[in-house]
Structures are given as C-alpha cells and as structure tokens.
Amino acid sequence: MLRPSSASGCPGLACAEVRLPQYDVRLSGVAENPALPAELLDRFIAIAGPELRRELARRGDLSPAQARALLACGDESIVAALLESGAVVPGDVPLGDDRVACVVAARPGADPELVRRLAAHPDVRVRAWLAEHGEGLPVDVVTALVRDPVAEVAQEAALFQPLTAELAAELLAHPSPDLRKALSRNGSTPPDVLLALCGHPESWVRWDLVEHPNLPRGAVVALLSDGLPAARWAAARNPLVPQELLRALADDPDSEVRQAVLRNPVVPLDVLVALVGTTRTGHDPLLRIVTATHDELRAMAASPVRRLRVLVAAREDLPTDLLEEFAEDEDVVVVKAVIANPALPAQRLRALADRHGPRLHHRLAQNPNCPPDLLDRMANDPETPRKAYRAIATHPNAGPGTLLRCLTDERGAEEAASHPNLPTSAFRVLLAEDAPWKALSRAAANPALPVELMAELLNPAQPACVER
C-alpha cells in the first residue's frame, strides 16, 4: 500500500523555530539563484517548507551535507528531485516508504531486486506507477508488467516500456484492443508489428502509425489514401513520403494537410513556392527554406510574392548580396524580416533605425549586434512600441540606464528582472509586492541580486521589499 511520508523535519542542519511561508514567488526565485551563498542555502533548507525544499533539491550545487538534509525529509518528490539533479544516487536513499521506493526503483541504476519486489507488489498503483515511469527496467520485469493480470498495469507497460520483438508479437495477438492500440504509440514497436496494425479500425491508431519512426515507407504511402484528414496530415509531415505524393497532398481540400506539406523538409521547391501564396505559414522557419542552396534562395528572392521574400529574408546565413538586397527592399515587411540578421553591422542598424523609425524598433532590438547606444536611444524614444521594451530588456548589450527605462513597461520589467546588468537600485522595485508576478521570481533568481537582499528574503520576521 502506498503510504504518505511521515517525516516532518530535515535532520542534518539546525532547524529554526520559525518557518518561511509555504510559497512565495520571490522565495522560489531565490531557491533557483545560482549565486545563493552556501551559508544562506543551509539556512534556507532548515526553514523552508516542503514545496520550497523540492525546488532547492533541484539545485546542481548542493553539498553532500545539504543533500542529506533534504533527503532526510522523507518526501518522495524531494527524493525524485535529488535523483534528477544528481545530488544523490539510488543507493543513497533510505527505503522506509513505498512512495520513496517507487521513485528510486524507477531510476536507472536502481537495485534490480528492489525493482522486482515492486513489480510484484500487491498494490496495483505501485505496479502501474513502475510500468509508466520506470527507466532501464530489467527485461524480466518489463515482461512481468506487460503480462500483469490487471489491465491498467499491462497497458502502461505496453505503452511506455521498450518491447522485445517477442513481447510486441505477443501483444499484437492479445485479445485486449487497448493493449494492441498501445503498440502504435510505443517507439520500440518493430516494423512488422506496425504493418499488421495498418488496417486497425480505430482512426487514431492509424494516425499514430503514420508518425511512428519505425513504420516502413511503403506503409506510410498506403495510409495516404486514408479518409481521415488527421492521418493525411500526419503523413504530409513525414519526410519519408515520396515527392510525387507530396505534390498530390498539396492540393488536399484540408488546409491543415496543405500546411503540413509546406512544413515538410523535403517538399519540392516549386510546391513550396505555390503554397506560400495561398497557405498560412506560421512564424517558424520552413525547413525547406532553411536547407535551400544560395541559388535557390536567389530565385525565391526574385518572387513578387512578398510572403516568400519575407521567409527567405528571415534566414540567418544569407549570401552577402541577398542580405544587402533585403535590407534595401522597398517593402518594410521584408526589411523587418532581415533586420535581426546577425551579419548586419552596428552602423547599418543605426542607418536602418534612422530610415524606418520606431516601427522597426522591436526587430532591431532582436539583433545581437544592436549596440548599447541604439538600445538606449530606442528605450528613451516615446514612440517606441511597448513590445520593443521586452526585446530591449533581454538584449545582452542593454546597460543599467536602459534597463531602468524598461521598468516602465510591465512586460519589459519582467524581462529586465533577469538581466545581469540590472542595477542594484532596481531590485527593491522589482521585489516589491506590487511588482509584476514574473518580475518577482526572476529578480529573486538573478545572480546579480545583492546577498543582503537574499538574506532579507530568507528572514521570515522581516520580509524584504514588502510595503503593506
């Protein structure tokens, strides 16, 4: 039976009588702060509640004593975080609680006998949890879980555990349709078993099959005739689909299928060019344009279709002639696409700012070469769009004065709160109770946060930066 953890304290470090609040976004930020001194970390562990201890357990700089203190809390979620961070290994963890034992058994390197004991545990929830979360389980354990008489356990194992060819064949012949369905989503299912599932009556099974990495190319092609748009959409995304079939799918009546063709990395270039003018492309780069040759890029750059030129202009490794051509384009939308290109020098960026003004400030601030003086000029321009402050506030070249100007915008303040150049005077503003919620945690997690403010935040009797 799964039992709740009974430990109420963390032996190993002196525990204060007072406790921090159960949760405060500022304290959560301090728990992540890599610059938190060891002595303050000791105190934090001693006075934190369970939720904050879980966050502290994720740190990568815990000393053995600090890890032991957190481990002694006996909370399975803290144990899981310590194992994930590498602060402890499975053999370090006391196994006095079934919940903790489950967490340990699911990790690679766990004692095989512990794993086998839990795989035969009388509580179904224990076996099901191991079937879903276990990593690197012995083959005999996986087999036992797949053959478990309780359907819930067997289904979890069939879905999440690596299957041998024999086990996969056994599941294919199993009378339970749910176990057979699990094969279509298990990444280890061999090709011959997947082929046997291609005629499955459940449409979502066929959809999963089309995207399965082990499905043979011929089967992918066969599924293209499926009447379900979702299956055709999945097939249209698959780079194994022959180009002639991608051409056919480019005329599919379903717009999402056509969009999937557009995003396929092997779509014929002429199909892409035709689709761009009639199909939504989204904001992410199209893989076929990312891999296009310079000659192909030049051919597309000459297109009268603005959207195509914009997509090409957004590629970072443009040849010099195209970079110059796009920067001088008469269409400001095309210029907007190229202006963040890191190959553009600072002087060219200043010239583009003079030419186009505030309407391009947001994209200018996304260029890694944007110089400090231009960032400051944009931050102090009353015509600068609010969204530009977010980009300015995250730019590594932004200076202290520029960042202070960004605090006037809520989203800008949230981004500036993480900046290493943030001046000390800004931290008390960003840690005040009425500061934007994200700014509170980000400022507290900023390595530039003064140590004295960290200490104030960890003083339950005198909360830092709070005015009531």
CSV table of C-alpha atoms in Angstrom, one decimal:
chain,number,residue,atom,x,y,z
A,1,MET,CA,0.0,0.0,0.0
A,2,LEU,CA,1.3,3.4,-0.8
A,3,ARG,CA,1.8,5.3,2.4
A,4,PRO,CA,2.3,9.0,2.9
A,5,SER,CA,5.7,10.2,4.0
A,6,SER,CA,5.8,10.6,7.8
A,7,ALA,CA,9.0,12.6,8.2
A,8,SER,CA,8.2,16.2,9.4
A,9,GLY,CA,11.6,17.7,9.6
A,10,CYS,CA,15.0,17.7,8.0
A,11,PRO,CA,17.7,16.4,10.3
A,12,GLY,CA,21.3,17.3,9.4
A,13,LEU,CA,21.1,21.1,9.6
A,14,ALA,CA,20.0,23.2,12.5
A,15,CYS,CA,16.3,23.9,12.0
A,16,ALA,CA,15.0,27.3,13.1
A,17,GLU,CA,11.8,27.6,15.1
A,18,VAL,CA,10.2,30.0,12.5
A,19,ARG,CA,9.3,28.8,9.1
A,20,LEU,CA,9.1,30.6,5.7
A,21,PRO,CA,5.7,30.9,4.1
A,22,GLN,CA,4.6,27.8,2.3
A,23,TYR,CA,5.1,29.5,-1.1
A,24,ASP,CA,6.3,32.9,-2.2
A,25,VAL,CA,7.4,33.5,-5.8
A,26,ARG,CA,10.3,35.5,-4.5
A,27,LEU,CA,11.5,32.6,-2.4
A,28,SER,CA,11.0,30.3,-5.3
A,29,GLY,CA,13.3,32.6,-7.3
A,30,VAL,CA,16.0,32.6,-4.5
A,31,ALA,CA,15.8,28.8,-4.5
A,32,GLU,CA,16.9,28.8,-8.1
A,33,ASN,CA,19.5,31.6,-7.8
A,34,PRO,CA,22.9,30.1,-8.6
A,35,ALA,CA,24.7,32.9,-6.6
A,36,LEU,CA,23.0,31.9,-3.3
A,37,PRO,CA,25.9,31.6,-0.8
A,38,ALA,CA,26.3,28.2,0.9
A,39,GLU,CA,25.6,29.6,4.3
A,40,LEU,CA,22.3,31.1,3.2
A,41,LEU,CA,21.5,27.8,1.4
A,42,ASP,CA,22.0,26.0,4.6
A,43,ARG,CA,19.6,28.3,6.4
A,44,PHE,CA,17.1,28.1,3.5
A,45,ILE,CA,17.0,24.3,3.7
A,46,ALA,CA,16.5,24.5,7.5
A,47,ILE,CA,13.5,26.9,7.4
A,48,ALA,CA,11.8,26.1,4.1
A,49,GLY,CA,8.5,24.2,3.8
A,50,PRO,CA,8.1,21.1,1.6
A,51,GLU,CA,7.4,23.0,-1.7
A,52,LEU,CA,10.4,25.2,-1.4
A,53,ARG,CA,12.6,22.2,-0.4
A,54,ARG,CA,11.5,20.5,-3.6
A,55,GLU,CA,12.8,23.5,-5.5
A,56,LEU,CA,16.1,23.5,-3.5
A,57,ALA,CA,16.5,19.8,-4.3
A,58,ARG,CA,16.8,20.6,-8.0
A,59,ARG,CA,19.9,22.8,-7.5
A,60,GLY,CA,23.1,21.5,-9.0
A,61,ASP,CA,25.4,22.8,-6.3
A,62,LEU,CA,24.2,21.0,-3.2
A,63,SER,CA,26.9,19.8,-0.9
A,64,PRO,CA,26.7,16.2,0.4
A,65,ALA,CA,25.5,17.6,3.8
A,66,GLN,CA,22.8,19.7,2.2
A,67,ALA,CA,21.7,16.8,0.0
A,68,ARG,CA,21.5,14.5,3.1
A,69,ALA,CA,19.5,17.1,5.0
A,70,LEU,CA,16.9,17.3,2.1
A,71,LEU,CA,16.9,13.5,1.7
A,72,ALA,CA,16.1,13.1,5.4
A,73,CYS,CA,12.8,14.9,4.9
A,74,GLY,CA,11.4,11.6,3.6
A,75,ASP,CA,9.3,13.3,0.9
A,76,GLU,CA,9.2,11.3,-2.3
A,77,SER,CA,9.0,14.4,-4.5
A,78,ILE,CA,12.2,15.8,-2.9
A,79,VAL,CA,13.9,12.4,-3.4
A,80,ALA,CA,12.9,12.5,-7.0
A,81,ALA,CA,14.3,16.0,-7.5
A,82,LEU,CA,17.6,15.0,-5.7
A,83,LEU,CA,17.9,12.0,-8.0
A,84,GLU,CA,17.2,14.1,-11.1
A,85,SER,CA,19.7,16.7,-10.1
A,86,GLY,CA,22.4,14.1,-9.4
A,87,ALA,CA,22.8,15.2,-5.8
A,88,VAL,CA,22.2,11.6,-4.7
A,89,VAL,CA,22.2,8.2,-6.4
A,90,PRO,CA,19.6,5.4,-5.8
A,91,GLY,CA,21.9,3.7,-3.3
A,92,ASP,CA,21.9,6.8,-1.0
A,93,VAL,CA,18.2,6.8,-0.4
A,94,PRO,CA,16.7,5.1,2.7
A,95,LEU,CA,13.7,3.0,1.6
A,96,GLY,CA,11.3,3.2,4.6
A,97,ASP,CA,8.4,4.3,2.5
A,98,ASP,CA,6.7,2.7,-0.6
A,99,ARG,CA,6.4,6.1,-2.3
A,100,VAL,CA,10.1,6.7,-1.9
A,101,ALA,CA,10.9,3.1,-3.0
A,102,CYS,CA,8.9,3.7,-6.2
A,103,VAL,CA,10.8,6.8,-7.0
A,104,VAL,CA,14.1,5.1,-6.5
A,105,ALA,CA,13.1,1.9,-8.4
A,106,ALA,CA,12.1,4.0,-11.4
A,107,ARG,CA,15.6,5.4,-11.8
A,108,PRO,CA,18.4,3.8,-13.9
A,109,GLY,CA,20.9,2.1,-11.6
A,110,ALA,CA,18.3,1.1,-9.0
A,111,ASP,CA,18.8,-2.2,-7.2
A,112,PRO,CA,17.3,-4.9,-9.5
A,113,GLU,CA,15.9,-6.8,-6.5
A,114,LEU,CA,14.1,-3.7,-5.3
A,115,VAL,CA,12.6,-3.3,-8.8
A,116,ARG,CA,11.5,-6.9,-8.9
A,117,ARG,CA,9.9,-6.6,-5.5
A,118,LEU,CA,7.9,-3.6,-6.6
A,119,ALA,CA,6.9,-5.2,-9.9
A,120,ALA,CA,5.3,-7.9,-7.8
A,121,HIS,CA,3.8,-5.5,-5.2
A,122,PRO,CA,0.2,-6.3,-4.1
A,123,ASP,CA,-0.8,-2.7,-4.6
A,124,VAL,CA,-1.9,-2.1,-8.3
A,125,ARG,CA,-0.9,1.5,-8.1
A,126,VAL,CA,2.7,0.6,-7.3
A,127,ARG,CA,2.9,-1.7,-10.3
A,128,ALA,CA,1.2,0.8,-12.6
A,129,TRP,CA,3.5,3.6,-11.5
A,130,LEU,CA,6.6,1.5,-12.1
A,131,ALA,CA,5.2,0.4,-15.5
A,132,GLU,CA,4.8,4.1,-16.6
A,133,HIS,CA,7.8,5.7,-15.0
A,134,GLY,CA,10.4,3.0,-14.8
A,135,GLU,CA,13.6,3.6,-16.7
A,136,GLY,CA,16.1,0.9,-17.6
A,137,LEU,CA,14.0,-1.9,-16.1
A,138,PRO,CA,15.3,-5.4,-16.4
A,139,VAL,CA,13.8,-7.4,-19.3
A,140,ASP,CA,12.1,-9.9,-17.0
A,141,VAL,CA,10.4,-7.0,-15.1
A,142,VAL,CA,9.1,-5.4,-18.3
A,143,THR,CA,7.8,-8.8,-19.3
A,144,ALA,CA,6.1,-9.3,-16.0
A,145,LEU,CA,4.5,-5.9,-16.1
A,146,VAL,CA,3.2,-6.4,-19.7
A,147,ARG,CA,1.7,-9.7,-18.7
A,148,ASP,CA,0.2,-8.3,-15.5
A,149,PRO,CA,-3.3,-9.6,-14.9
A,150,VAL,CA,-4.6,-6.0,-14.2
A,151,ALA,CA,-5.3,-4.2,-17.5
A,152,GLU,CA,-4.1,-0.8,-16.2
A,153,VAL,CA,-0.6,-2.1,-15.4
A,154,ALA,CA,-0.3,-4.0,-18.6
A,155,GLN,CA,-1.4,-1.0,-20.7
A,156,GLU,CA,1.1,1.3,-19.1
A,157,ALA,CA,3.9,-1.1,-19.7
A,158,ALA,CA,2.8,-1.7,-23.3
A,159,LEU,CA,2.8,2.0,-23.9
A,160,PHE,CA,5.9,3.2,-22.1
A,161,GLN,CA,8.4,0.3,-21.8
A,162,PRO,CA,10.8,-0.9,-24.5
A,163,LEU,CA,9.4,-4.1,-26.0
A,164,THR,CA,11.3,-7.0,-27.3
A,165,ALA,CA,10.2,-8.4,-30.7
A,166,GLU,CA,8.6,-11.4,-28.8
A,167,LEU,CA,6.7,-9.2,-26.5
A,168,ALA,CA,5.4,-7.0,-29.3
A,169,ALA,CA,4.2,-10.0,-31.2
A,170,GLU,CA,2.5,-11.3,-28.1
A,171,LEU,CA,0.7,-8.0,-27.6
A,172,LEU,CA,-0.4,-8.0,-31.2
A,173,ALA,CA,-2.2,-11.3,-30.7
A,174,HIS,CA,-3.6,-10.2,-27.3
A,175,PRO,CA,-7.4,-10.2,-27.1
A,176,SER,CA,-7.4,-6.8,-25.4
A,177,PRO,CA,-7.8,-4.0,-28.0
A,178,ASP,CA,-6.2,-1.5,-25.6
A,179,LEU,CA,-3.0,-3.4,-25.5
A,180,ARG,CA,-2.9,-3.7,-29.3
A,181,LYS,CA,-3.5,0.0,-29.6
A,182,ALA,CA,-0.6,0.8,-27.3
A,183,LEU,CA,1.7,-0.7,-29.9
A,184,SER,CA,1.1,2.1,-32.3
A,185,ARG,CA,2.5,4.6,-29.8
A,186,ASN,CA,5.4,2.7,-28.3
A,187,GLY,CA,8.6,3.8,-30.0
A,188,SER,CA,10.2,0.4,-29.8
A,189,THR,CA,7.4,-1.5,-31.7
A,190,PRO,CA,9.2,-3.3,-34.6
A,191,PRO,CA,8.2,-2.6,-38.3
A,192,ASP,CA,6.4,-6.0,-38.9
A,193,VAL,CA,4.1,-5.4,-36.0
A,194,LEU,CA,3.3,-1.9,-37.1
A,195,LEU,CA,2.5,-3.2,-40.6
A,196,ALA,CA,0.0,-5.6,-39.0
A,197,LEU,CA,-1.7,-2.6,-37.4
A,198,CYS,CA,-2.2,-0.6,-40.6
A,199,GLY,CA,-5.7,-1.9,-41.0
A,200,HIS,CA,-6.8,-1.1,-37.5
A,201,PRO,CA,-10.4,0.1,-37.3
A,202,GLU,CA,-9.6,2.9,-34.8
A,203,SER,CA,-8.7,6.1,-36.7
A,204,TRP,CA,-6.4,7.5,-34.0
A,205,VAL,CA,-4.3,4.3,-34.2
A,206,ARG,CA,-3.8,4.8,-37.9
A,207,TRP,CA,-2.9,8.5,-37.1
A,208,ASP,CA,-0.2,7.4,-34.6
A,209,LEU,CA,1.1,4.8,-37.0
A,210,VAL,CA,1.8,7.4,-39.8
A,211,GLU,CA,4.1,9.3,-37.4
A,212,HIS,CA,5.8,6.2,-36.0
A,213,PRO,CA,9.6,6.3,-36.7
A,214,ASN,CA,9.7,2.5,-37.4
A,215,LEU,CA,6.8,2.4,-40.0
A,216,PRO,CA,8.2,1.3,-43.4
A,217,ARG,CA,7.9,3.9,-46.2
A,218,GLY,CA,5.5,1.7,-48.2
A,219,ALA,CA,3.1,1.7,-45.3
A,220,VAL,CA,3.2,5.5,-45.0
A,221,VAL,CA,2.3,5.8,-48.6
A,222,ALA,CA,-0.6,3.3,-48.2
A,223,LEU,CA,-2.0,5.3,-45.4
A,224,LEU,CA,-2.2,8.4,-47.5
A,225,SER,CA,-5.4,7.2,-49.0
A,226,ASP,CA,-7.0,7.3,-45.6
A,227,GLY,CA,-10.2,9.2,-45.5
A,228,LEU,CA,-9.3,10.7,-42.1
A,229,PRO,CA,-7.7,14.2,-42.5
A,230,ALA,CA,-5.7,13.8,-39.4
A,231,ALA,CA,-4.0,10.7,-40.9
A,232,ARG,CA,-3.2,12.5,-44.1
A,233,TRP,CA,-1.9,15.5,-42.1
A,234,ALA,CA,0.5,13.2,-40.2
A,235,ALA,CA,1.6,11.6,-43.5
A,236,ALA,CA,2.1,15.0,-45.1
A,237,ARG,CA,4.6,15.9,-42.3
A,238,ASN,CA,6.6,12.7,-42.8
A,239,PRO,CA,9.9,13.1,-44.7
A,240,LEU,CA,9.6,9.5,-46.0
A,241,VAL,CA,6.7,10.4,-48.2
A,242,PRO,CA,7.7,10.4,-51.9
A,243,GLN,CA,7.7,13.9,-53.5
A,244,GLU,CA,5.1,12.9,-56.1
A,245,LEU,CA,2.7,12.2,-53.2
A,246,LEU,CA,3.5,15.5,-51.5
A,247,ARG,CA,2.5,17.1,-54.8
A,248,ALA,CA,-0.8,15.4,-54.6
A,249,LEU,CA,-1.3,16.4,-50.9
A,250,ALA,CA,-0.5,20.0,-51.8
A,251,ASP,CA,-4.0,20.1,-53.4
A,252,ASP,CA,-5.7,18.4,-50.4
A,253,PRO,CA,-9.0,20.1,-49.5
A,254,ASP,CA,-8.0,20.3,-45.8
A,255,SER,CA,-5.9,23.4,-45.1
A,256,GLU,CA,-4.0,21.7,-42.3
A,257,VAL,CA,-2.9,19.0,-44.6
A,258,ARG,CA,-1.6,21.6,-47.0
A,259,GLN,CA,0.2,23.4,-44.2
A,260,ALA,CA,1.9,20.1,-43.2
A,261,VAL,CA,3.1,19.7,-46.8
A,262,LEU,CA,4.5,23.2,-46.6
A,263,ARG,CA,6.5,22.3,-43.5
A,264,ASN,CA,7.8,19.0,-44.8
A,265,PRO,CA,11.6,19.3,-45.1
A,266,VAL,CA,11.6,17.5,-48.5
A,267,VAL,CA,8.7,19.4,-50.2
A,268,PRO,CA,9.6,20.2,-53.8
A,269,LEU,CA,10.6,23.8,-54.0
A,270,ASP,CA,8.1,24.7,-56.7
A,271,VAL,CA,5.3,23.2,-54.5
A,272,LEU,CA,6.5,25.3,-51.6
A,273,VAL,CA,6.5,28.5,-53.8
A,274,ALA,CA,3.0,27.8,-54.9
A,275,LEU,CA,1.7,27.1,-51.4
A,276,VAL,CA,3.3,30.1,-49.8
A,277,GLY,CA,1.0,32.4,-51.6
A,278,THR,CA,-2.2,30.6,-50.6
A,279,THR,CA,-1.5,28.9,-47.3
A,280,ARG,CA,-0.8,30.1,-43.8
A,281,THR,CA,2.9,29.5,-43.0
A,282,GLY,CA,3.0,30.4,-39.3
A,283,HIS,CA,6.0,32.1,-37.7
A,284,ASP,CA,8.6,29.2,-37.5
A,285,PRO,CA,11.1,28.9,-40.4
A,286,LEU,CA,10.2,26.5,-43.2
A,287,LEU,CA,12.7,23.7,-43.2
A,288,ARG,CA,12.9,23.6,-47.0
A,289,ILE,CA,14.0,27.2,-47.0
A,290,VAL,CA,16.5,26.6,-44.2
A,291,THR,CA,18.2,24.0,-46.3
A,292,ALA,CA,17.9,25.7,-49.7
A,293,THR,CA,21.0,26.5,-51.7
A,294,HIS,CA,22.1,30.0,-52.3
A,295,ASP,CA,20.9,29.8,-55.9
A,296,GLU,CA,17.5,28.6,-54.8
A,297,LEU,CA,17.4,31.5,-52.3
A,298,ARG,CA,18.2,34.0,-55.1
A,299,ALA,CA,15.4,32.5,-57.2
A,300,MET,CA,12.9,32.9,-54.4
A,301,ALA,CA,14.1,36.4,-53.5
A,302,ALA,CA,13.1,37.5,-57.0
A,303,SER,CA,9.5,36.4,-56.5
A,304,PRO,CA,6.7,39.0,-56.5
A,305,VAL,CA,5.1,37.2,-53.6
A,306,ARG,CA,6.0,39.2,-50.5
A,307,ARG,CA,5.5,36.4,-48.0
A,308,LEU,CA,8.0,34.3,-49.9
A,309,ARG,CA,10.6,37.0,-49.8
A,310,VAL,CA,9.9,37.5,-46.1
A,311,LEU,CA,10.5,33.9,-45.4
A,312,VAL,CA,13.8,33.9,-47.3
A,313,ALA,CA,14.9,37.2,-45.7
A,314,ALA,CA,14.5,35.6,-42.2
A,315,ARG,CA,17.2,33.1,-42.9
A,316,GLU,CA,20.4,34.0,-41.0
A,317,ASP,CA,23.1,32.7,-43.3
A,318,LEU,CA,22.1,34.7,-46.4
A,319,PRO,CA,24.7,35.4,-49.0
A,320,THR,CA,26.0,39.0,-48.8
A,321,ASP,CA,24.2,40.1,-52.0
A,322,LEU,CA,20.8,39.0,-50.7
A,323,LEU,CA,21.5,40.4,-47.3
A,324,GLU,CA,22.1,43.9,-48.8
A,325,GLU,CA,19.2,43.5,-51.2
A,326,PHE,CA,16.7,42.7,-48.5
A,327,ALA,CA,18.0,45.5,-46.2
A,328,GLU,CA,17.3,47.9,-49.0
A,329,ASP,CA,13.9,46.4,-50.0
A,330,GLU,CA,11.2,49.0,-50.6
A,331,ASP,CA,8.7,46.8,-48.6
A,332,VAL,CA,9.2,47.5,-44.9
A,333,VAL,CA,7.8,44.0,-44.1
A,334,VAL,CA,10.8,42.4,-45.9
A,335,VAL,CA,13.2,44.8,-44.1
A,336,LYS,CA,11.6,43.8,-40.8
A,337,ALA,CA,12.4,40.2,-41.6
A,338,VAL,CA,16.1,40.8,-42.3
A,339,ILE,CA,16.8,43.5,-39.8
A,340,ALA,CA,17.5,41.0,-37.0
A,341,ASN,CA,20.2,39.2,-39.0
A,342,PRO,CA,23.4,39.0,-37.0
A,343,ALA,CA,25.5,39.6,-40.2
A,344,LEU,CA,24.3,43.2,-40.3
A,345,PRO,CA,26.9,45.5,-38.7
A,346,ALA,CA,26.0,48.1,-36.0
A,347,GLN,CA,26.4,51.0,-38.3
A,348,ARG,CA,23.9,49.5,-40.8
A,349,LEU,CA,21.5,49.0,-37.9
A,350,ARG,CA,21.8,52.7,-36.9
A,351,ALA,CA,21.1,53.7,-40.6
A,352,LEU,CA,18.0,51.4,-40.7
A,353,ALA,CA,16.8,52.9,-37.5
A,354,ASP,CA,17.1,56.4,-38.9
A,355,ARG,CA,15.3,55.3,-42.1
A,356,HIS,CA,12.4,53.4,-40.6
A,357,GLY,CA,12.0,54.7,-37.1
A,358,PRO,CA,10.1,53.2,-34.2
A,359,ARG,CA,8.1,50.7,-36.3
A,360,LEU,CA,11.2,48.6,-36.5
A,361,HIS,CA,12.5,49.1,-33.0
A,362,HIS,CA,11.2,45.7,-31.8
A,363,ARG,CA,13.0,43.8,-34.5
A,364,LEU,CA,16.1,46.0,-34.2
A,365,ALA,CA,16.4,45.1,-30.6
A,366,GLN,CA,16.4,41.4,-31.5
A,367,ASN,CA,19.6,41.8,-33.5
A,368,PRO,CA,22.5,40.5,-31.4
A,369,ASN,CA,24.7,43.3,-32.8
A,370,CYS,CA,22.4,46.1,-31.7
A,371,PRO,CA,24.8,48.5,-29.9
A,372,PRO,CA,24.2,49.9,-26.4
A,373,ASP,CA,23.7,53.4,-27.6
A,374,LEU,CA,21.0,52.4,-30.1
A,375,LEU,CA,19.2,50.3,-27.5
A,376,ASP,CA,19.3,53.2,-25.1
A,377,ARG,CA,18.0,55.6,-27.8
A,378,MET,CA,15.1,53.2,-28.6
A,379,ALA,CA,14.2,52.8,-24.9
A,380,ASN,CA,14.0,56.6,-24.5
A,381,ASP,CA,12.0,57.2,-27.6
A,382,PRO,CA,8.4,57.9,-26.6
A,383,GLU,CA,7.2,56.5,-29.9
A,384,THR,CA,8.8,53.1,-29.3
A,385,PRO,CA,6.1,50.3,-29.2
A,386,ARG,CA,5.6,48.7,-25.8
A,387,LYS,CA,6.6,45.3,-27.2
A,388,ALA,CA,10.0,46.6,-28.1
A,389,TYR,CA,10.8,47.1,-24.4
A,390,ARG,CA,10.7,43.4,-23.9
A,391,ALA,CA,13.3,42.8,-26.6
A,392,ILE,CA,15.5,45.7,-25.4
A,393,ALA,CA,15.3,44.4,-21.8
A,394,THR,CA,16.6,40.9,-22.8
A,395,HIS,CA,19.4,42.2,-25.0
A,396,PRO,CA,22.9,41.5,-23.6
A,397,ASN,CA,24.1,44.9,-24.7
A,398,ALA,CA,21.5,46.8,-22.7
A,399,GLY,CA,23.1,48.9,-20.0
A,400,PRO,CA,21.8,49.8,-16.5
A,401,GLY,CA,20.2,53.0,-17.5
A,402,THR,CA,18.4,51.4,-20.5
A,403,LEU,CA,17.1,48.6,-18.2
A,404,LEU,CA,15.7,51.2,-15.8
A,405,ARG,CA,13.8,52.8,-18.6
A,406,CYS,CA,12.3,49.3,-19.5
A,407,LEU,CA,10.8,49.0,-16.0
A,408,THR,CA,8.0,51.4,-17.0
A,409,ASP,CA,6.5,48.6,-19.1
A,410,GLU,CA,5.2,45.6,-17.2
A,411,ARG,CA,6.5,43.0,-19.7
A,412,GLY,CA,9.7,45.0,-20.0
A,413,ALA,CA,10.1,44.9,-16.3
A,414,GLU,CA,9.6,41.1,-16.3
A,415,GLU,CA,12.4,40.6,-18.9
A,416,ALA,CA,14.7,43.2,-17.3
A,417,ALA,CA,14.4,41.4,-13.9
A,418,SER,CA,16.7,38.6,-15.3
A,419,HIS,CA,19.3,40.8,-16.8
A,420,PRO,CA,22.9,40.6,-15.4
A,421,ASN,CA,23.3,44.4,-15.9
A,422,LEU,CA,20.3,45.3,-13.8
A,423,PRO,CA,21.4,48.0,-11.3
A,424,THR,CA,21.2,47.3,-7.6
A,425,SER,CA,18.6,50.1,-7.2
A,426,ALA,CA,16.2,48.2,-9.4
A,427,PHE,CA,16.0,45.1,-7.3
A,428,ARG,CA,14.0,46.6,-4.5
A,429,VAL,CA,11.5,47.9,-7.0
A,430,LEU,CA,11.1,44.6,-8.7
A,431,LEU,CA,10.8,42.7,-5.4
A,432,ALA,CA,8.1,44.9,-4.0
A,433,GLU,CA,4.7,43.2,-3.6
A,434,ASP,CA,3.1,45.3,-6.3
A,435,ALA,CA,5.7,44.3,-8.9
A,436,PRO,CA,4.6,42.1,-11.8
A,437,TRP,CA,4.4,38.5,-10.8
A,438,LYS,CA,7.0,37.2,-13.1
A,439,ALA,CA,9.4,40.0,-12.2
A,440,LEU,CA,9.2,38.9,-8.5
A,441,SER,CA,10.6,35.4,-9.2
A,442,ARG,CA,13.0,36.5,-12.0
A,443,ALA,CA,14.6,39.2,-9.9
A,444,ALA,CA,15.0,36.9,-7.0
A,445,ALA,CA,16.6,34.3,-9.2
A,446,ASN,CA,19.0,36.8,-10.8
A,447,PRO,CA,22.6,36.1,-9.9
A,448,ALA,CA,23.2,39.9,-9.7
A,449,LEU,CA,20.8,40.1,-6.7
A,450,PRO,CA,22.7,41.5,-3.7
A,451,VAL,CA,23.4,39.0,-1.0
A,452,GLU,CA,21.9,41.3,1.6
A,453,LEU,CA,18.6,41.2,-0.2
A,454,MET,CA,18.8,37.4,-0.4
A,455,ALA,CA,19.3,37.4,3.4
A,456,GLU,CA,16.3,39.7,3.9
A,457,LEU,CA,14.1,37.4,1.8
A,458,LEU,CA,15.1,34.5,4.0
A,459,ASN,CA,14.2,36.3,7.2
A,460,PRO,CA,10.6,35.3,8.0
A,461,ALA,CA,10.4,38.0,10.6
A,462,GLN,CA,11.3,40.8,8.2
A,463,PRO,CA,10.2,40.1,4.6
A,464,ALA,CA,12.3,42.0,2.2
A,465,CYS,CA,11.0,44.7,-0.1
A,466,VAL,CA,7.4,44.4,1.1
A,467,GLU,CA,5.4,47.5,1.9
A,468,ARG,CA,2.0,46.9,3.4
